[in-house]
Amino acid sequence: KDIDECATGTHNCRADQVCVNLRGSFSCQCPPGYQKRGDQCVDVDECTLPPYCHHRCINTPGSYHCQCNAGFQLAANNHTCVDINECDANNPCAQQCYNILGSFICQCNPGFELSSDRINCEDTDECRTSSYICQYQCVNEPGKFSCVCPEGYQVVGGRTCQDINECETTNECREDEICWNYHGGFRCYPRNPCQEPYVLTSENRCVCPVSNAVCRELPYSVVYKYMSIRSDRTVPSDIFQIQATTIYPNTINTFRIKAGNDNGEFYLRQTSAVSAMLVLVKSLSGPREHIVDLEMLTVNSLNYRTSSVLRLTIIVGPYAF
């Protein structure tokens, strides 16, 4: 009967060796992961053998294990490395996450930009990017911005300011007044602007009757007109044309600014025998109201003189739009 030297302890194998019983004998062998070198068992460096691991091989006494690069994980076979989808596993991005091989990229929603850590998103202050993004004022909001307009204006197209015609929307003038809209507001003017000794003959036209002795030294008629211009208008600029309504034969017409031009903001250029153009020569800032009297003096061959005045009220809006 064979004696099992490995079981009885009568073998002479070293402590780092494994005793294997044979029929009539025994054998000293090295454990798995080791190889015999002389009488000793030395570790086999599996990492120097044909590739066992997809990325990195870590040798250990009698064995080895595989490791993967950042962004990868070991597959079930413990050898192959597969990409980790960080966006599915544990979304590290504040807003949008895009998985790429071995890593990920964060992006932000419109109106935000990546912070220095490339993960979080910070609001983009669009109002700081350009001073022309809004016609009047830009208001920054989380992820967006909005444009606002001053009182008397409304936002059109998201960025532009358009005048509100208060005379059509909220006319607050009395029945004996007319409403005049201007850039940024409105004003009420009397329907009958005539002052003694003038009498109203038609809309905005006042006539001094020749039967009244006082009228001999006054202009025969005064016509009231209203206009509005934007603030800081480019100069020189033609803004209003005055023209004779009735043309008499054998007469000469001359035009002048009779009043309202103390600071020299206007110039009256005669354009024909019966018309003249009011020219703005100095830029005007609003809100402001100018009343300018434009006079047409008519002289005939018999030295008969008469004059008529156009009283022009110019309302300068508060803004350049």
XYZ file of C-alpha atoms in Angstrom:
321
model
C 0.000 0.000 0.000
C 1.291 3.461 -1.036
C 2.387 5.720 1.779
C 1.126 9.351 1.421
C 4.238 11.239 2.478
C 2.363 14.538 2.078
C -0.252 13.419 4.611
C 2.157 11.818 7.069
C 4.600 14.730 6.937
C 7.518 12.564 5.945
C 8.263 14.705 2.882
C 11.075 17.222 2.672
C 9.335 19.968 0.683
C 10.101 23.561 1.603
C 7.515 25.749 3.279
C 6.965 27.710 0.072
C 6.404 24.493 -1.891
C 3.400 22.236 -2.303
C 3.757 18.491 -1.625
C 2.126 16.281 -4.244
C 1.851 12.545 -3.380
C 2.916 10.064 -6.030
C 2.612 6.281 -6.069
C 5.573 5.097 -4.050
C 6.945 8.652 -3.773
C 6.075 12.384 -3.665
C 6.922 15.573 -5.563
C 7.636 19.111 -4.377
C 5.945 21.664 -6.662
C 5.482 25.421 -6.640
C 2.024 26.866 -5.946
C 0.095 28.553 -8.812
C 1.688 31.825 -9.829
C 5.172 30.632 -8.907
C 7.843 28.807 -10.838
C 10.735 26.673 -9.653
C 14.176 28.140 -9.867
C 16.661 25.679 -8.444
C 15.219 24.590 -5.132
C 13.240 27.801 -4.661
C 9.844 28.964 -5.869
C 9.876 32.470 -7.309
C 6.892 34.585 -8.252
C 5.860 34.621 -11.910
C 5.420 38.226 -13.128
C 2.336 37.724 -15.269
C 2.534 41.380 -16.393
C 5.634 40.542 -18.479
C 3.831 37.761 -20.299
C 1.512 38.215 -23.282
C -1.062 40.875 -22.381
C -3.554 39.807 -19.831
C -4.958 43.285 -19.163
C -6.638 45.855 -21.441
C -5.061 48.907 -19.772
C -2.777 48.252 -16.794
C -1.473 45.078 -15.157
C -0.587 44.977 -11.430
C 1.601 42.035 -10.405
C 1.050 40.502 -6.941
C 2.788 37.587 -5.173
C 1.553 34.508 -6.969
C -1.034 36.403 -8.995
C -1.963 39.724 -10.702
C -4.954 42.001 -11.286
C -5.987 44.477 -13.949
C -6.682 48.174 -13.556
C -8.357 50.660 -15.914
C -7.573 54.243 -16.741
C -9.722 57.051 -15.340
C -13.138 57.084 -16.944
C -13.162 53.296 -17.487
C -14.112 50.294 -15.390
C -13.318 46.567 -15.499
C -15.747 44.388 -17.398
C -17.115 41.166 -15.943
C -14.102 39.241 -17.279
C -11.791 41.353 -15.055
C -9.536 41.996 -18.017
C -11.313 44.303 -20.453
C -11.955 47.994 -19.721
C -15.240 49.614 -20.736
C -16.144 53.314 -20.781
C -18.021 54.736 -17.794
C -20.964 56.930 -18.831
C -20.555 59.577 -16.160
C -23.709 61.348 -17.368
C -25.868 58.296 -16.564
C -24.069 57.072 -13.502
C -23.931 60.291 -11.493
C -24.386 63.419 -13.593
C -21.604 65.718 -12.385
C -22.664 68.671 -14.553
C -24.804 71.533 -13.312
C -26.852 71.603 -16.528
C -25.974 69.598 -19.661
C -23.676 66.552 -19.686
C -22.171 64.896 -22.783
C -20.343 61.590 -22.405
C -17.121 61.028 -24.367
C -14.733 58.043 -24.363
C -13.070 57.978 -20.959
C -14.485 61.303 -19.817
C -17.366 63.797 -20.159
C -18.015 67.411 -21.147
C -20.318 69.882 -19.418
C -22.235 72.534 -21.308
C -24.647 75.232 -20.208
C -28.103 76.252 -21.313
C -28.501 79.426 -23.411
C -27.885 82.481 -21.259
C -25.301 80.704 -19.068
C -21.580 80.052 -19.390
C -19.233 77.490 -17.837
C -17.457 78.577 -14.687
C -13.748 78.008 -14.147
C -14.332 74.517 -12.708
C -15.850 73.482 -16.097
C -18.788 71.900 -14.264
C -20.974 74.641 -12.846
C -22.775 77.293 -14.897
C -22.838 81.014 -14.280
C -25.397 83.454 -15.594
C -24.221 85.430 -18.620
C -24.764 89.140 -18.053
C -25.826 90.054 -21.586
C -26.245 93.662 -20.518
C -22.473 93.948 -20.035
C -21.595 92.474 -23.415
C -22.850 95.486 -25.376
C -24.221 98.916 -24.567
C -26.339 98.751 -27.738
C -28.236 95.557 -26.934
C -31.268 97.626 -25.878
C -32.340 100.989 -27.210
C -32.974 102.338 -23.704
C -32.171 100.049 -20.773
C -31.149 96.412 -20.395
C -32.229 94.313 -17.392
C -30.256 91.117 -16.769
C -32.176 88.042 -15.597
C -31.047 84.454 -14.837
C -30.317 82.921 -18.229
C -31.738 85.826 -20.216
C -32.232 89.574 -20.391
C -35.027 91.977 -21.165
C -35.246 95.507 -22.483
C -37.341 98.190 -20.836
C -38.449 101.572 -22.105
C -39.089 104.840 -20.280
C -42.545 106.131 -19.482
C -44.444 107.050 -22.623
C -42.803 104.298 -24.692
C -43.427 100.604 -25.266
C -41.029 97.797 -26.207
C -41.285 96.709 -29.847
C -39.399 93.716 -31.219
C -37.904 92.971 -27.811
C -35.294 95.744 -27.953
C -36.649 98.907 -29.581
C -38.729 101.613 -27.896
C -41.761 103.014 -29.695
C -43.709 106.072 -28.668
C -47.162 105.446 -27.185
C -49.816 107.667 -28.734
C -51.650 108.704 -25.591
C -54.125 110.717 -27.664
C -55.443 107.417 -29.054
C -55.171 105.335 -25.904
C -55.781 107.482 -22.812
C -56.880 110.910 -24.034
C -57.158 112.998 -20.884
C -57.813 116.358 -22.560
C -61.054 118.277 -22.017
C -63.648 118.737 -24.731
C -62.496 122.288 -25.386
C -58.936 121.057 -25.880
C -57.106 119.147 -28.566
C -54.654 116.379 -27.739
C -51.215 116.534 -29.307
C -48.988 113.480 -29.089
C -45.221 113.888 -29.010
C -42.259 111.549 -28.523
C -42.635 110.314 -24.968
C -45.866 112.059 -23.954
C -48.784 114.284 -24.901
C -50.103 117.787 -24.258
C -53.479 119.446 -24.322
C -53.934 122.687 -26.223
C -57.075 124.862 -26.446
C -59.312 124.261 -29.436
C -59.743 128.031 -29.646
C -56.289 129.532 -29.204
C -57.386 133.016 -30.291
C -56.784 135.957 -27.993
C -58.420 139.375 -28.203
C -58.836 141.056 -30.619
C -58.473 137.910 -32.762
C -61.433 135.706 -33.563
C -61.478 132.086 -34.678
C -62.369 131.665 -38.359
C -61.296 128.055 -38.914
C -59.428 125.372 -37.051
C -56.303 126.900 -35.448
C -56.686 130.114 -37.533
C -57.281 133.420 -35.838
C -58.045 136.651 -37.759
C -57.963 140.233 -36.545
C -61.011 141.988 -38.117
C -60.108 145.019 -40.242
C -63.079 146.809 -38.727
C -61.202 146.889 -35.429
C -58.809 149.854 -35.303
C -56.424 147.912 -33.064
C -55.875 145.392 -35.830
C -54.163 147.912 -38.089
C -50.912 147.471 -36.158
C -51.201 143.722 -35.778
C -50.702 140.780 -38.151
C -53.889 140.063 -40.049
C -53.918 136.371 -39.097
C -52.243 133.980 -36.660
C -52.245 130.262 -37.422
C -51.362 127.823 -34.624
C -49.406 124.696 -35.564
C -47.804 121.955 -33.461
C -44.965 119.572 -34.199
C -42.726 117.209 -32.256
C -39.090 116.260 -32.776
C -36.760 113.858 -31.018
C -34.128 115.054 -28.606
C -30.637 115.805 -29.938
C -31.670 115.721 -33.570
C -28.845 115.964 -36.096
C -28.251 119.509 -37.338
C -28.629 121.275 -39.668
C -32.058 119.820 -40.353
C -35.119 121.057 -42.261
C -38.023 120.664 -39.856
C -41.003 122.755 -41.047
C -42.167 124.465 -44.236
C -44.281 127.616 -44.220
C -46.242 128.533 -47.329
C -48.718 131.228 -48.338
C -52.271 129.902 -48.517
C -53.463 132.689 -50.794
C -51.357 134.149 -53.601
C -52.060 137.675 -54.751
C -50.762 139.088 -58.048
C -48.127 141.817 -58.067
C -47.060 141.130 -54.481
C -43.719 140.358 -52.867
C -43.518 137.981 -49.886
C -40.690 137.978 -47.384
C -40.283 135.629 -44.436
C -38.668 136.052 -41.042
C -38.560 134.577 -37.553
C -40.458 137.189 -35.569
C -40.059 135.667 -32.080
C -38.818 132.614 -30.237
C -35.289 132.460 -31.596
C -33.360 134.325 -28.911
C -30.626 131.676 -28.747
C -30.315 131.261 -32.504
C -31.491 127.642 -32.676
C -33.381 128.256 -35.943
C -32.872 129.755 -39.362
C -35.586 130.546 -41.931
C -34.546 129.868 -45.535
C -36.825 131.228 -48.267
C -37.383 128.479 -50.831
C -39.692 130.287 -53.289
C -41.719 133.472 -53.705
C -44.436 131.983 -51.503
C -42.643 129.548 -49.176
C -39.818 129.208 -46.686
C -38.184 126.375 -44.723
C -37.464 126.456 -40.992
C -34.048 124.956 -40.352
C -32.832 123.657 -37.004
C -29.217 124.772 -36.672
C -28.545 123.992 -32.991
C -29.316 120.632 -31.423
C -32.147 120.701 -28.892
C -32.399 118.474 -25.820
C -35.750 117.610 -24.284
C -38.136 117.545 -22.701
C -38.687 121.111 -23.850
C -41.218 123.290 -25.633
C -40.316 126.018 -28.147
C -42.813 128.533 -29.502
C -41.551 130.174 -32.683
C -43.436 132.904 -34.580
C -42.829 132.708 -38.323
C -44.016 135.824 -40.159
C -44.797 136.310 -43.835
C -44.810 139.985 -44.839
C -46.685 140.810 -48.066
C -46.143 144.079 -49.974
C -47.840 145.075 -53.252
C -46.996 147.661 -55.888
C -49.145 150.250 -54.162
C -47.056 149.867 -51.003
C -49.849 148.060 -49.214
C -48.442 145.961 -46.425
C -49.941 143.086 -44.538
C -48.550 140.197 -42.545
C -49.586 136.839 -41.241
C -47.970 134.787 -38.467
C -47.637 131.058 -38.044
C -47.144 130.316 -34.344
C -45.296 127.007 -34.312
C -45.087 125.046 -31.065
C -42.166 122.629 -31.211
C -42.174 119.904 -28.553
C -38.791 118.259 -28.058
C -39.079 114.728 -26.691
C -36.960 113.573 -23.739
C -34.978 111.001 -25.736
C -33.351 110.576 -29.125
C -35.908 107.931 -30.120
